[in-house]
């Protein structure tokens, strides 16, 4: 590491005549996660890179549950990593780093939902023809309407978009990702009774949105 | 239409739709560049920002105090002496020390 601060000529000379032993250079990928984190806490941003590479797929998958546009997803994930770097000294190493990071990711997604609440409500109010047809099929014969249909996926996305941030977060974690109440409490930082209350309200809210969506034609 | 069944069906559709975990090319470089660009915390800048933020509340408090001090407020009862604001203020400030002196005399 120190060689990078030397003048270029000196570094080249050192490389040519005094090759370091393999144990002297430890590539970032070969260092343990704890070592990388410790180095990043000291301000070494390069040590943070392997962590970003390793855990970004998981964070991206989480962010894509809450944001529709790819630009928004990237912003969320970037925000997660910046927060992670800034708060890294608060990570005590008692739980796996991934758990700590996912807590941060879920809370960042929740902040995003709260910040963009009004935009989403306005953008998603009308049902497309395909979704309308799927609802008609469901009304005629519920078993014939496939949940694999694109229209069903679009419809549920619209329902989730119209929900409150807390309701959407709970439905996503509890019903879609099928996490336990305790896990949700740990991820969100809410108490177990609060998660239960919000889950009850979220289901009711979702039903209310569905009722409003289908009222005109099918009820 | 049975809303309960519709809700279950739609949640099943959402479960079946697993989001992609694709990471954009060189995303980690972008994050690192952002981290390296962040300026170090400058205490002087923080102090200056705090001072600027305090300007409006300070001006507001000054205006209120000036108004209270210089404008005669409604209930000027005839014959009764208007309390001097400076004396009242001084008494209030020194009340605790006056009490302390009394206790010291007592002991």
PDB file of C-alpha atoms in Angstrom:
ATOM      1  CA  UNK A   1       0.000   0.000   0.000  1.00  0.00           C
ATOM      2  CA  UNK A   2       2.784   2.373   0.950  1.00  0.00           C
ATOM      3  CA  UNK A   3       4.403   2.008  -2.481  1.00  0.00           C
ATOM      4  CA  UNK A   4       1.509   3.836  -4.082  1.00  0.00           C
ATOM      5  CA  UNK A   5       2.622   7.046  -2.376  1.00  0.00           C
ATOM      6  CA  UNK A   6       6.155   6.826  -3.673  1.00  0.00           C
ATOM      7  CA  UNK A   7       7.216   8.583  -6.887  1.00  0.00           C
ATOM      8  CA  UNK A   8       6.569   6.471  -9.946  1.00  0.00           C
ATOM      9  CA  UNK A   9      10.229   5.941 -10.770  1.00  0.00           C
ATOM     10  CA  UNK A  10      11.024   4.715  -7.267  1.00  0.00           C
ATOM     11  CA  UNK A  11       8.095   2.334  -7.320  1.00  0.00           C
ATOM     12  CA  UNK A  12       9.199   0.918 -10.645  1.00  0.00           C
ATOM     13  CA  UNK A  13      12.730   0.411  -9.351  1.00  0.00           C
ATOM     14  CA  UNK A  14      11.488  -1.283  -6.229  1.00  0.00           C
ATOM     15  CA  UNK A  15       9.323  -3.579  -8.299  1.00  0.00           C
ATOM     16  CA  UNK A  16      12.205  -4.455 -10.601  1.00  0.00           C
ATOM     17  CA  UNK A  17      14.825  -5.214  -7.976  1.00  0.00           C
ATOM     18  CA  UNK A  18      13.037  -5.978  -4.776  1.00  0.00           C
ATOM     19  CA  UNK A  19       9.995  -8.081  -5.404  1.00  0.00           C
ATOM     20  CA  UNK A  20       7.839  -8.310  -2.297  1.00  0.00           C
ATOM     21  CA  UNK A  21       7.062 -11.720  -0.900  1.00  0.00           C
ATOM     22  CA  UNK A  22       3.513 -12.983  -1.556  1.00  0.00           C
ATOM     23  CA  UNK A  23       2.571 -12.590   2.109  1.00  0.00           C
ATOM     24  CA  UNK A  24       3.479  -8.905   2.039  1.00  0.00           C
ATOM     25  CA  UNK A  25       0.739  -8.096  -0.477  1.00  0.00           C
ATOM     26  CA  UNK A  26      -2.768  -9.184   0.413  1.00  0.00           C
ATOM     27  CA  UNK A  27      -5.231  -8.487  -2.381  1.00  0.00           C
ATOM     28  CA  UNK A  28      -8.517  -7.105  -1.105  1.00  0.00           C
ATOM     29  CA  UNK A  29     -10.470 -10.197  -2.162  1.00  0.00           C
ATOM     30  CA  UNK A  30      -8.298 -12.468  -0.037  1.00  0.00           C
ATOM     31  CA  UNK A  31      -8.737 -10.465   3.133  1.00  0.00           C
ATOM     32  CA  UNK A  32     -11.471 -11.494   5.493  1.00  0.00           C
ATOM     33  CA  UNK A  33     -14.627  -9.457   5.741  1.00  0.00           C
ATOM     34  CA  UNK A  34     -13.687  -8.276   9.234  1.00  0.00           C
ATOM     35  CA  UNK A  35     -10.323  -7.016   7.950  1.00  0.00           C
ATOM     36  CA  UNK A  36     -11.980  -5.189   5.067  1.00  0.00           C
ATOM     37  CA  UNK A  37     -14.482  -3.568   7.400  1.00  0.00           C
ATOM     38  CA  UNK A  38     -11.754  -2.546   9.857  1.00  0.00           C
ATOM     39  CA  UNK A  39      -9.767  -0.962   7.016  1.00  0.00           C
ATOM     40  CA  UNK A  40     -12.847   0.834   5.690  1.00  0.00           C
ATOM     41  CA  UNK A  41     -13.578   2.199   9.171  1.00  0.00           C
ATOM     42  CA  UNK A  42     -10.083   3.699   9.139  1.00  0.00           C
ATOM     43  CA  UNK A  43     -11.070   5.505   5.933  1.00  0.00           C
ATOM     44  CA  UNK A  44      -9.614   3.143   3.333  1.00  0.00           C
ATOM     45  CA  UNK A  45     -12.299   3.345   0.665  1.00  0.00           C
ATOM     46  CA  UNK A  46     -10.537   0.766  -1.553  1.00  0.00           C
ATOM     47  CA  UNK A  47     -11.186  -1.893   1.094  1.00  0.00           C
ATOM     48  CA  UNK A  48     -14.864  -1.126   0.807  1.00  0.00           C
ATOM     49  CA  UNK A  49     -14.980  -2.163  -2.861  1.00  0.00           C
ATOM     50  CA  UNK A  50     -15.036  -5.970  -2.337  1.00  0.00           C
ATOM     51  CA  UNK A  51     -17.914  -5.530   0.099  1.00  0.00           C
ATOM     52  CA  UNK A  52     -19.860  -3.506  -2.471  1.00  0.00           C
ATOM     53  CA  UNK A  53     -19.191  -6.140  -5.127  1.00  0.00           C
ATOM     54  CA  UNK A  54     -20.253  -8.989  -2.871  1.00  0.00           C
ATOM     55  CA  UNK A  55     -23.464  -7.564  -1.451  1.00  0.00           C
ATOM     56  CA  UNK A  56     -24.763  -5.250  -4.191  1.00  0.00           C
ATOM     57  CA  UNK A  57     -26.879  -7.934  -5.934  1.00  0.00           C
ATOM     58  CA  UNK A  58     -28.824  -8.497  -2.721  1.00  0.00           C
ATOM     59  CA  UNK A  59     -29.286  -4.759  -2.133  1.00  0.00           C
ATOM     60  CA  UNK A  60     -30.384  -4.213  -5.749  1.00  0.00           C
ATOM     61  CA  UNK A  61     -32.978  -6.998  -5.487  1.00  0.00           C
ATOM     62  CA  UNK A  62     -34.353  -5.384  -2.328  1.00  0.00           C
ATOM     63  CA  UNK A  63     -34.444  -1.887  -3.825  1.00  0.00           C
ATOM     64  CA  UNK A  64     -36.258  -3.155  -6.946  1.00  0.00           C
ATOM     65  CA  UNK A  65     -39.148  -4.228  -4.746  1.00  0.00           C
ATOM     66  CA  UNK A  66     -39.805  -0.610  -3.798  1.00  0.00           C
ATOM     67  CA  UNK A  67     -38.726   1.488  -6.767  1.00  0.00           C
ATOM     68  CA  UNK A  68     -39.947   1.129 -10.333  1.00  0.00           C
ATOM     69  CA  UNK A  69     -37.478   3.172 -12.336  1.00  0.00           C
ATOM     70  CA  UNK A  70     -33.947   1.860 -12.684  1.00  0.00           C
ATOM     71  CA  UNK A  71     -32.595   5.337 -11.974  1.00  0.00           C
ATOM     72  CA  UNK A  72     -34.404   5.369  -8.637  1.00  0.00           C
ATOM     73  CA  UNK A  73     -33.130   1.887  -7.802  1.00  0.00           C
ATOM     74  CA  UNK A  74     -29.543   2.944  -8.440  1.00  0.00           C
ATOM     75  CA  UNK A  75     -29.979   6.041  -6.300  1.00  0.00           C
ATOM     76  CA  UNK A  76     -31.360   3.966  -3.436  1.00  0.00           C
ATOM     77  CA  UNK A  77     -28.512   1.448  -3.586  1.00  0.00           C
ATOM     78  CA  UNK A  78     -25.927   4.208  -3.787  1.00  0.00           C
ATOM     79  CA  UNK A  79     -27.501   5.840  -0.752  1.00  0.00           C
ATOM     80  CA  UNK A  80     -27.378   2.517   1.113  1.00  0.00           C
ATOM     81  CA  UNK A  81     -23.653   2.142   0.456  1.00  0.00           C
ATOM     82  CA  UNK A  82     -22.858   5.722   1.387  1.00  0.00           C
ATOM     83  CA  UNK A  83     -24.755   5.342   4.646  1.00  0.00           C
ATOM     84  CA  UNK A  84     -23.044   2.003   5.235  1.00  0.00           C
ATOM     85  CA  UNK A  85     -19.618   3.592   4.826  1.00  0.00           C
ATOM     86  CA  UNK A  86     -20.504   6.503   7.103  1.00  0.00           C
ATOM     87  CA  UNK A  87     -22.003   4.293   9.812  1.00  0.00           C
ATOM     88  CA  UNK A  88     -19.545   1.436   9.518  1.00  0.00           C
ATOM     89  CA  UNK A  89     -18.036   2.208  12.918  1.00  0.00           C
ATOM     90  CA  UNK A  90     -21.418   1.399  14.498  1.00  0.00           C
ATOM     91  CA  UNK A  91     -21.231  -2.156  13.145  1.00  0.00           C
ATOM     92  CA  UNK A  92     -20.034  -4.263  16.070  1.00  0.00           C
ATOM     93  CA  UNK A  93     -19.518  -7.541  14.268  1.00  0.00           C
ATOM     94  CA  UNK A  94     -21.902  -9.471  16.537  1.00  0.00           C
ATOM     95  CA  UNK A  95     -24.272 -10.296  13.657  1.00  0.00           C
ATOM     96  CA  UNK A  96     -23.249 -10.988  10.054  1.00  0.00           C
ATOM     97  CA  UNK A  97     -22.456  -7.881   8.042  1.00  0.00           C
ATOM     98  CA  UNK A  98     -25.181  -8.815   5.554  1.00  0.00           C
ATOM     99  CA  UNK A  99     -27.882  -8.545   8.257  1.00  0.00           C
ATOM    100  CA  UNK A 100     -26.648  -5.128   9.300  1.00  0.00           C
ATOM    101  CA  UNK A 101     -26.534  -4.007   5.676  1.00  0.00           C
ATOM    102  CA  UNK A 102     -30.031  -5.300   4.896  1.00  0.00           C
ATOM    103  CA  UNK A 103     -31.443  -3.397   7.870  1.00  0.00           C
ATOM    104  CA  UNK A 104     -29.883  -0.283   6.411  1.00  0.00           C
ATOM    105  CA  UNK A 105     -31.252  -1.149   2.954  1.00  0.00           C
ATOM    106  CA  UNK A 106     -34.809  -1.697   4.167  1.00  0.00           C
ATOM    107  CA  UNK A 107     -34.791   1.560   6.134  1.00  0.00           C
ATOM    108  CA  UNK A 108     -33.413   3.459   3.151  1.00  0.00           C
ATOM    109  CA  UNK A 109     -36.167   1.987   0.953  1.00  0.00           C
ATOM    110  CA  UNK A 110     -38.734   3.066   3.527  1.00  0.00           C
ATOM    111  CA  UNK A 111     -37.321   6.603   3.485  1.00  0.00           C
ATOM    112  CA  UNK A 112     -37.551   6.540  -0.308  1.00  0.00           C
ATOM    113  CA  UNK A 113     -41.209   5.457  -0.185  1.00  0.00           C
ATOM    114  CA  UNK A 114     -42.031   8.251   2.238  1.00  0.00           C
ATOM    115  CA  UNK A 115     -40.227  10.835   0.133  1.00  0.00           C
ATOM    116  CA  UNK A 116     -41.983   9.804  -3.109  1.00  0.00           C
ATOM    117  CA  UNK A 117     -45.446   9.085  -1.759  1.00  0.00           C
ATOM    118  CA  UNK A 118     -47.349  11.792  -3.635  1.00  0.00           C
ATOM    119  CA  UNK A 119     -45.760  11.147  -7.029  1.00  0.00           C
ATOM    120  CA  UNK A 120     -46.722   7.486  -6.970  1.00  0.00           C
ATOM    121  CA  UNK A 121     -50.361   8.029  -6.062  1.00  0.00           C
ATOM    122  CA  UNK A 122     -50.803  10.343  -9.030  1.00  0.00           C
ATOM    123  CA  UNK A 123     -48.948   8.119 -11.487  1.00  0.00           C
ATOM    124  CA  UNK A 124     -50.850   4.885 -10.847  1.00  0.00           C
ATOM    125  CA  UNK A 125     -54.565   5.271 -10.835  1.00  0.00           C
ATOM    126  CA  UNK A 126     -55.877   3.796 -14.077  1.00  0.00           C
ATOM    127  CA  UNK A 127     -56.187   0.146 -14.996  1.00  0.00           C
ATOM    128  CA  UNK A 128     -54.962  -0.910 -18.451  1.00  0.00           C
ATOM    129  CA  UNK A 129     -57.009  -3.080 -20.838  1.00  0.00           C
ATOM    130  CA  UNK A 130     -54.937  -6.182 -20.090  1.00  0.00           C
ATOM    131  CA  UNK A 131     -55.407  -5.746 -16.368  1.00  0.00           C
ATOM    132  CA  UNK A 132     -59.088  -5.172 -16.888  1.00  0.00           C
ATOM    133  CA  UNK A 133     -59.348  -8.413 -18.876  1.00  0.00           C
ATOM    134  CA  UNK A 134     -57.467 -10.304 -16.184  1.00  0.00           C
ATOM    135  CA  UNK A 135     -59.881  -8.972 -13.565  1.00  0.00           C
ATOM    136  CA  UNK A 136     -62.813 -10.040 -15.742  1.00  0.00           C
ATOM    137  CA  UNK A 137     -61.355 -13.533 -16.034  1.00  0.00           C
ATOM    138  CA  UNK A 138     -60.856 -13.620 -12.283  1.00  0.00           C
ATOM    139  CA  UNK A 139     -64.425 -12.460 -11.657  1.00  0.00           C
ATOM    140  CA  UNK A 140     -65.774 -15.188 -13.988  1.00  0.00           C
ATOM    141  CA  UNK A 141     -63.558 -18.016 -12.761  1.00  0.00           C
ATOM    142  CA  UNK A 142     -60.894 -17.205 -10.145  1.00  0.00           C
ATOM    143  CA  UNK A 143     -58.951 -20.423 -10.781  1.00  0.00           C
ATOM    144  CA  UNK A 144     -58.554 -19.595 -14.494  1.00  0.00           C
ATOM    145  CA  UNK A 145     -56.835 -16.275 -13.874  1.00  0.00           C
ATOM    146  CA  UNK A 146     -53.155 -17.146 -13.612  1.00  0.00           C
ATOM    147  CA  UNK A 147     -50.950 -15.394 -11.086  1.00  0.00           C
ATOM    148  CA  UNK A 148     -48.101 -15.788 -13.568  1.00  0.00           C
ATOM    149  CA  UNK A 149     -49.820 -13.409 -15.990  1.00  0.00           C
ATOM    150  CA  UNK A 150     -48.066 -10.122 -16.655  1.00  0.00           C
ATOM    151  CA  UNK A 151     -51.332  -8.277 -16.041  1.00  0.00           C
ATOM    152  CA  UNK A 152     -51.575  -9.723 -12.530  1.00  0.00           C
ATOM    153  CA  UNK A 153     -48.044  -8.581 -11.756  1.00  0.00           C
ATOM    154  CA  UNK A 154     -48.775  -5.109 -13.099  1.00  0.00           C
ATOM    155  CA  UNK A 155     -51.976  -4.965 -11.102  1.00  0.00           C
ATOM    156  CA  UNK A 156     -50.331  -5.875  -7.818  1.00  0.00           C
ATOM    157  CA  UNK A 157     -47.619  -3.296  -8.545  1.00  0.00           C
ATOM    158  CA  UNK A 158     -50.328  -0.655  -8.953  1.00  0.00           C
ATOM    159  CA  UNK A 159     -52.019  -1.706  -5.727  1.00  0.00           C
ATOM    160  CA  UNK A 160     -48.722  -1.516  -3.838  1.00  0.00           C
ATOM    161  CA  UNK A 161     -47.973   1.885  -5.380  1.00  0.00           C
ATOM    162  CA  UNK A 162     -51.192   3.254  -3.933  1.00  0.00           C
ATOM    163  CA  UNK A 163     -50.499   2.022  -0.423  1.00  0.00           C
ATOM    164  CA  UNK A 164     -48.988   4.063   2.376  1.00  0.00           C
ATOM    165  CA  UNK A 165     -45.210   3.598   2.821  1.00  0.00           C
ATOM    166  CA  UNK A 166     -45.603   1.625   6.064  1.00  0.00           C
ATOM    167  CA  UNK A 167     -48.361  -0.523   4.569  1.00  0.00           C
ATOM    168  CA  UNK A 168     -46.365  -1.290   1.458  1.00  0.00           C
ATOM    169  CA  UNK A 169     -43.246  -2.128   3.449  1.00  0.00           C
ATOM    170  CA  UNK A 170     -45.143  -4.518   5.709  1.00  0.00           C
ATOM    171  CA  UNK A 171     -46.989  -6.241   2.860  1.00  0.00           C
ATOM    172  CA  UNK A 172     -43.740  -6.643   0.933  1.00  0.00           C
ATOM    173  CA  UNK A 173     -41.820  -8.082   3.861  1.00  0.00           C
ATOM    174  CA  UNK A 174     -44.604 -10.164   5.379  1.00  0.00           C
ATOM    175  CA  UNK A 175     -46.656 -11.400   2.435  1.00  0.00           C
ATOM    176  CA  UNK A 176     -44.321 -11.238  -0.539  1.00  0.00           C
ATOM    177  CA  UNK A 177     -40.928 -12.014   1.004  1.00  0.00           C
ATOM    178  CA  UNK A 178     -42.677 -14.172   3.646  1.00  0.00           C
ATOM    179  CA  UNK A 179     -40.592 -12.993   6.569  1.00  0.00           C
ATOM    180  CA  UNK A 180     -41.587 -13.521  10.191  1.00  0.00           C
ATOM    181  CA  UNK A 181     -42.885 -10.736  12.431  1.00  0.00           C
ATOM    182  CA  UNK A 182     -39.686 -10.905  14.481  1.00  0.00           C
ATOM    183  CA  UNK A 183     -37.513 -10.563  11.390  1.00  0.00           C
ATOM    184  CA  UNK A 184     -39.550  -7.574  10.233  1.00  0.00           C
ATOM    185  CA  UNK A 185     -39.196  -5.966  13.648  1.00  0.00           C
ATOM    186  CA  UNK A 186     -35.423  -6.363  13.413  1.00  0.00           C
ATOM    187  CA  UNK A 187     -35.251  -5.063   9.863  1.00  0.00           C
ATOM    188  CA  UNK A 188     -37.439  -2.030  10.394  1.00  0.00           C
ATOM    189  CA  UNK A 189     -36.548  -1.165  13.970  1.00  0.00           C
ATOM    190  CA  UNK A 190     -40.233  -1.271  14.934  1.00  0.00           C
ATOM    191  CA  UNK A 191     -41.470  -3.185  17.972  1.00  0.00           C
ATOM    192  CA  UNK A 192     -43.197  -6.564  17.481  1.00  0.00           C
ATOM    193  CA  UNK A 193     -46.638  -5.227  18.559  1.00  0.00           C
ATOM    194  CA  UNK A 194     -46.235  -2.271  16.185  1.00  0.00           C
ATOM    195  CA  UNK A 195     -45.419  -4.626  13.307  1.00  0.00           C
ATOM    196  CA  UNK A 196     -48.548  -6.664  14.110  1.00  0.00           C
ATOM    197  CA  UNK A 197     -50.748  -3.573  14.215  1.00  0.00           C
ATOM    198  CA  UNK A 198     -49.282  -2.245  10.975  1.00  0.00           C
ATOM    199  CA  UNK A 199     -49.686  -5.639   9.296  1.00  0.00           C
ATOM    200  CA  UNK A 200     -53.358  -5.702  10.225  1.00  0.00           C
ATOM    201  CA  UNK A 201     -53.848  -2.170   8.923  1.00  0.00           C
ATOM    202  CA  UNK A 202     -51.868  -2.909   5.748  1.00  0.00           C
ATOM    203  CA  UNK A 203     -54.038  -5.907   4.846  1.00  0.00           C
ATOM    204  CA  UNK A 204     -57.153  -3.813   5.420  1.00  0.00           C
ATOM    205  CA  UNK A 205     -55.688  -0.986   3.348  1.00  0.00           C
ATOM    206  CA  UNK A 206     -54.873  -3.322   0.494  1.00  0.00           C
ATOM    207  CA  UNK A 207     -58.381  -4.736   0.538  1.00  0.00           C
ATOM    208  CA  UNK A 208     -59.788  -1.218   0.486  1.00  0.00           C
ATOM    209  CA  UNK A 209     -57.707  -0.301  -2.566  1.00  0.00           C
ATOM    210  CA  UNK A 210     -58.811  -3.476  -4.335  1.00  0.00           C
ATOM    211  CA  UNK A 211     -62.435  -2.707  -3.498  1.00  0.00           C
ATOM    212  CA  UNK A 212     -62.063   0.789  -4.928  1.00  0.00           C
ATOM    213  CA  UNK A 213     -60.351  -0.566  -8.034  1.00  0.00           C
ATOM    214  CA  UNK A 214     -63.030  -3.148  -8.767  1.00  0.00           C
ATOM    215  CA  UNK A 215     -66.089  -1.326  -7.425  1.00  0.00           C
ATOM    216  CA  UNK A 216     -67.380   0.097 -10.674  1.00  0.00           C
ATOM    217  CA  UNK A 217     -67.371  -3.051 -12.741  1.00  0.00           C
ATOM    218  CA  UNK A 218     -67.536  -6.095 -10.576  1.00  0.00           C
ATOM    219  CA  UNK A 219     -69.335  -5.314  -7.352  1.00  0.00           C
TER     220      UNK A 219
ATOM    221  CA  UNK B   1     -65.950 -10.493  -6.704  1.00  0.00           C
ATOM    222  CA  UNK B   2     -64.320 -12.005  -3.661  1.00  0.00           C
ATOM    223  CA  UNK B   3     -61.775  -9.492  -2.483  1.00  0.00           C
ATOM    224  CA  UNK B   4     -60.100 -11.945  -0.152  1.00  0.00           C
ATOM    225  CA  UNK B   5     -59.427 -14.340  -3.019  1.00  0.00           C
ATOM    226  CA  UNK B   6     -58.292 -11.523  -5.293  1.00  0.00           C
ATOM    227  CA  UNK B   7     -55.882 -10.290  -2.642  1.00  0.00           C
ATOM    228  CA  UNK B   8     -54.406 -13.783  -2.249  1.00  0.00           C
ATOM    229  CA  UNK B   9     -54.092 -14.188  -6.000  1.00  0.00           C
ATOM    230  CA  UNK B  10     -52.331 -10.859  -6.426  1.00  0.00           C
ATOM    231  CA  UNK B  11     -49.952 -11.556  -3.543  1.00  0.00           C
ATOM    232  CA  UNK B  12     -49.136 -14.895  -5.140  1.00  0.00           C
ATOM    233  CA  UNK B  13     -48.423 -13.022  -8.384  1.00  0.00           C
ATOM    234  CA  UNK B  14     -46.096 -10.686  -6.510  1.00  0.00           C
ATOM    235  CA  UNK B  15     -44.300 -13.637  -4.899  1.00  0.00           C
ATOM    236  CA  UNK B  16     -43.825 -15.254  -8.287  1.00  0.00           C
ATOM    237  CA  UNK B  17     -42.260 -12.069  -9.627  1.00  0.00           C
ATOM    238  CA  UNK B  18     -38.785 -12.186  -8.105  1.00  0.00           C
ATOM    239  CA  UNK B  19     -36.891  -8.945  -8.738  1.00  0.00           C
ATOM    240  CA  UNK B  20     -33.640  -9.078 -10.638  1.00  0.00           C
ATOM    241  CA  UNK B  21     -30.384  -8.795  -8.684  1.00  0.00           C
ATOM    242  CA  UNK B  22     -28.470  -7.447 -11.677  1.00  0.00           C
ATOM    243  CA  UNK B  23     -25.864  -4.847 -10.793  1.00  0.00           C
ATOM    244  CA  UNK B  24     -25.034  -2.148 -13.368  1.00  0.00           C
ATOM    245  CA  UNK B  25     -21.563  -2.276 -14.813  1.00  0.00           C
ATOM    246  CA  UNK B  26     -18.889  -0.684 -12.601  1.00  0.00           C
ATOM    247  CA  UNK B  27     -21.440   0.321 -10.025  1.00  0.00           C
ATOM    248  CA  UNK B  28     -18.916  -0.129  -7.211  1.00  0.00           C
ATOM    249  CA  UNK B  29     -16.590   2.352  -8.960  1.00  0.00           C
ATOM    250  CA  UNK B  30     -19.380   4.894  -9.025  1.00  0.00           C
ATOM    251  CA  UNK B  31     -20.001   4.473  -5.290  1.00  0.00           C
ATOM    252  CA  UNK B  32     -16.303   4.685  -4.485  1.00  0.00           C
ATOM    253  CA  UNK B  33     -15.905   7.808  -6.609  1.00  0.00           C
ATOM    254  CA  UNK B  34     -18.808   9.335  -4.719  1.00  0.00           C
ATOM    255  CA  UNK B  35     -17.265   8.415  -1.375  1.00  0.00           C
ATOM    256  CA  UNK B  36     -13.901   9.865  -2.353  1.00  0.00           C
ATOM    257  CA  UNK B  37     -15.466  13.085  -3.631  1.00  0.00           C
ATOM    258  CA  UNK B  38     -17.214  13.778  -0.360  1.00  0.00           C
ATOM    259  CA  UNK B  39     -15.433  16.697   1.313  1.00  0.00           C
ATOM    260  CA  UNK B  40     -14.093  16.229   4.787  1.00  0.00           C
ATOM    261  CA  UNK B  41     -16.180  17.786   7.536  1.00  0.00           C
ATOM    262  CA  UNK B  42     -15.092  21.361   8.085  1.00  0.00           C
ATOM    263  CA  UNK B  43     -15.925  22.558  11.612  1.00  0.00           C
ATOM    264  CA  UNK B  44     -15.742  26.213  10.527  1.00  0.00           C
ATOM    265  CA  UNK B  45     -18.278  25.606   7.774  1.00  0.00           C
ATOM    266  CA  UNK B  46     -20.596  23.804  10.196  1.00  0.00           C
ATOM    267  CA  UNK B  47     -20.294  26.680  12.654  1.00  0.00           C
ATOM    268  CA  UNK B  48     -21.009  29.241   9.930  1.00  0.00           C
ATOM    269  CA  UNK B  49     -24.039  27.278   8.750  1.00  0.00           C
ATOM    270  CA  UNK B  50     -25.373  27.066  12.305  1.00  0.00           C
ATOM    271  CA  UNK B  51     -24.927  30.820  12.707  1.00  0.00           C
ATOM    272  CA  UNK B  52     -26.806  31.522   9.481  1.00  0.00           C
ATOM    273  CA  UNK B  53     -29.627  29.257  10.598  1.00  0.00           C
ATOM    274  CA  UNK B  54     -29.817  31.081  13.919  1.00  0.00           C
ATOM    275  CA  UNK B  55     -30.204  34.484  12.272  1.00  0.00           C
ATOM    276  CA  UNK B  56     -33.977  34.353  11.688  1.00  0.00           C
ATOM    277  CA  UNK B  57     -34.925  33.100  15.184  1.00  0.00           C
ATOM    278  CA  UNK B  58     -32.610  35.703  16.760  1.00  0.00           C
ATOM    279  CA  UNK B  59     -34.129  38.514  14.713  1.00  0.00           C
ATOM    280  CA  UNK B  60     -37.617  37.304  15.582  1.00  0.00           C
ATOM    281  CA  UNK B  61     -36.831  37.203  19.299  1.00  0.00           C
ATOM    282  CA  UNK B  62     -35.252  40.681  19.100  1.00  0.00           C
ATOM    283  CA  UNK B  63     -38.326  42.111  17.392  1.00  0.00           C
ATOM    284  CA  UNK B  64     -40.655  40.562  19.959  1.00  0.00           C
ATOM    285  CA  UNK B  65     -38.550  41.845  22.878  1.00  0.00           C
ATOM    286  CA  UNK B  66     -38.323  45.298  21.328  1.00  0.00           C
ATOM    287  CA  UNK B  67     -42.077  45.365  20.839  1.00  0.00           C
ATOM    288  CA  UNK B  68     -42.725  44.287  24.418  1.00  0.00           C
ATOM    289  CA  UNK B  69     -40.229  46.795  25.786  1.00  0.00           C
ATOM    290  CA  UNK B  70     -41.153  49.901  23.844  1.00  0.00           C
ATOM    291  CA  UNK B  71     -44.860  49.605  23.160  1.00  0.00           C
ATOM    292  CA  UNK B  72     -47.273  50.376  26.004  1.00  0.00           C
ATOM    293  CA  UNK B  73     -49.359  47.298  26.471  1.00  0.00           C
ATOM    294  CA  UNK B  74     -53.133  47.715  27.019  1.00  0.00           C
ATOM    295  CA  UNK B  75     -53.824  47.420  30.750  1.00  0.00           C
ATOM    296  CA  UNK B  76     -52.228  50.604  32.056  1.00  0.00           C
ATOM    297  CA  UNK B  77     -54.364  50.927  35.181  1.00  0.00           C
ATOM    298  CA  UNK B  78     -54.806  54.454  36.403  1.00  0.00           C
ATOM    299  CA  UNK B  79     -52.804  55.303  39.498  1.00  0.00           C
ATOM    300  CA  UNK B  80     -50.980  51.997  39.678  1.00  0.00           C
ATOM    301  CA  UNK B  81     -47.269  52.101  39.053  1.00  0.00           C
ATOM    302  CA  UNK B  82     -46.120  50.365  35.894  1.00  0.00           C
ATOM    303  CA  UNK B  83     -43.444  47.818  36.863  1.00  0.00           C
ATOM    304  CA  UNK B  84     -40.043  48.597  35.463  1.00  0.00           C
ATOM    305  CA  UNK B  85     -39.135  45.792  33.069  1.00  0.00           C
ATOM    306  CA  UNK B  86     -35.427  46.009  33.836  1.00  0.00           C
ATOM    307  CA  UNK B  87     -36.045  45.674  37.574  1.00  0.00           C
ATOM    308  CA  UNK B  88     -38.361  42.734  37.130  1.00  0.00           C
ATOM    309  CA  UNK B  89     -35.836  41.079  34.861  1.00  0.00           C
ATOM    310  CA  UNK B  90     -33.039  41.667  37.369  1.00  0.00           C
ATOM    311  CA  UNK B  91     -35.115  40.302  40.246  1.00  0.00           C
ATOM    312  CA  UNK B  92     -35.942  37.212  38.284  1.00  0.00           C
ATOM    313  CA  UNK B  93     -32.321  36.591  37.391  1.00  0.00           C
ATOM    314  CA  UNK B  94     -31.079  37.166  40.920  1.00  0.00           C
ATOM    315  CA  UNK B  95     -33.910  35.346  42.659  1.00  0.00           C
ATOM    316  CA  UNK B  96     -31.934  32.143  43.157  1.00  0.00           C
ATOM    317  CA  UNK B  97     -28.879  33.909  44.546  1.00  0.00           C
ATOM    318  CA  UNK B  98     -31.065  35.999  46.886  1.00  0.00           C
ATOM    319  CA  UNK B  99     -32.629  32.813  48.232  1.00  0.00           C
ATOM    320  CA  UNK B 100     -29.191  31.312  48.715  1.00  0.00           C
ATOM    321  CA  UNK B 101     -28.085  34.344  50.748  1.00  0.00           C
ATOM    322  CA  UNK B 102     -31.159  33.980  52.944  1.00  0.00           C
ATOM    323  CA  UNK B 103     -30.398  30.299  53.603  1.00  0.00           C
ATOM    324  CA  UNK B 104     -26.780  31.104  54.437  1.00  0.00           C
ATOM    325  CA  UNK B 105     -27.988  33.710  56.961  1.00  0.00           C
ATOM    326  CA  UNK B 106     -30.319  31.150  58.461  1.00  0.00           C
ATOM    327  CA  UNK B 107     -27.635  28.528  58.945  1.00  0.00           C
TER     328      UNK B 107
END
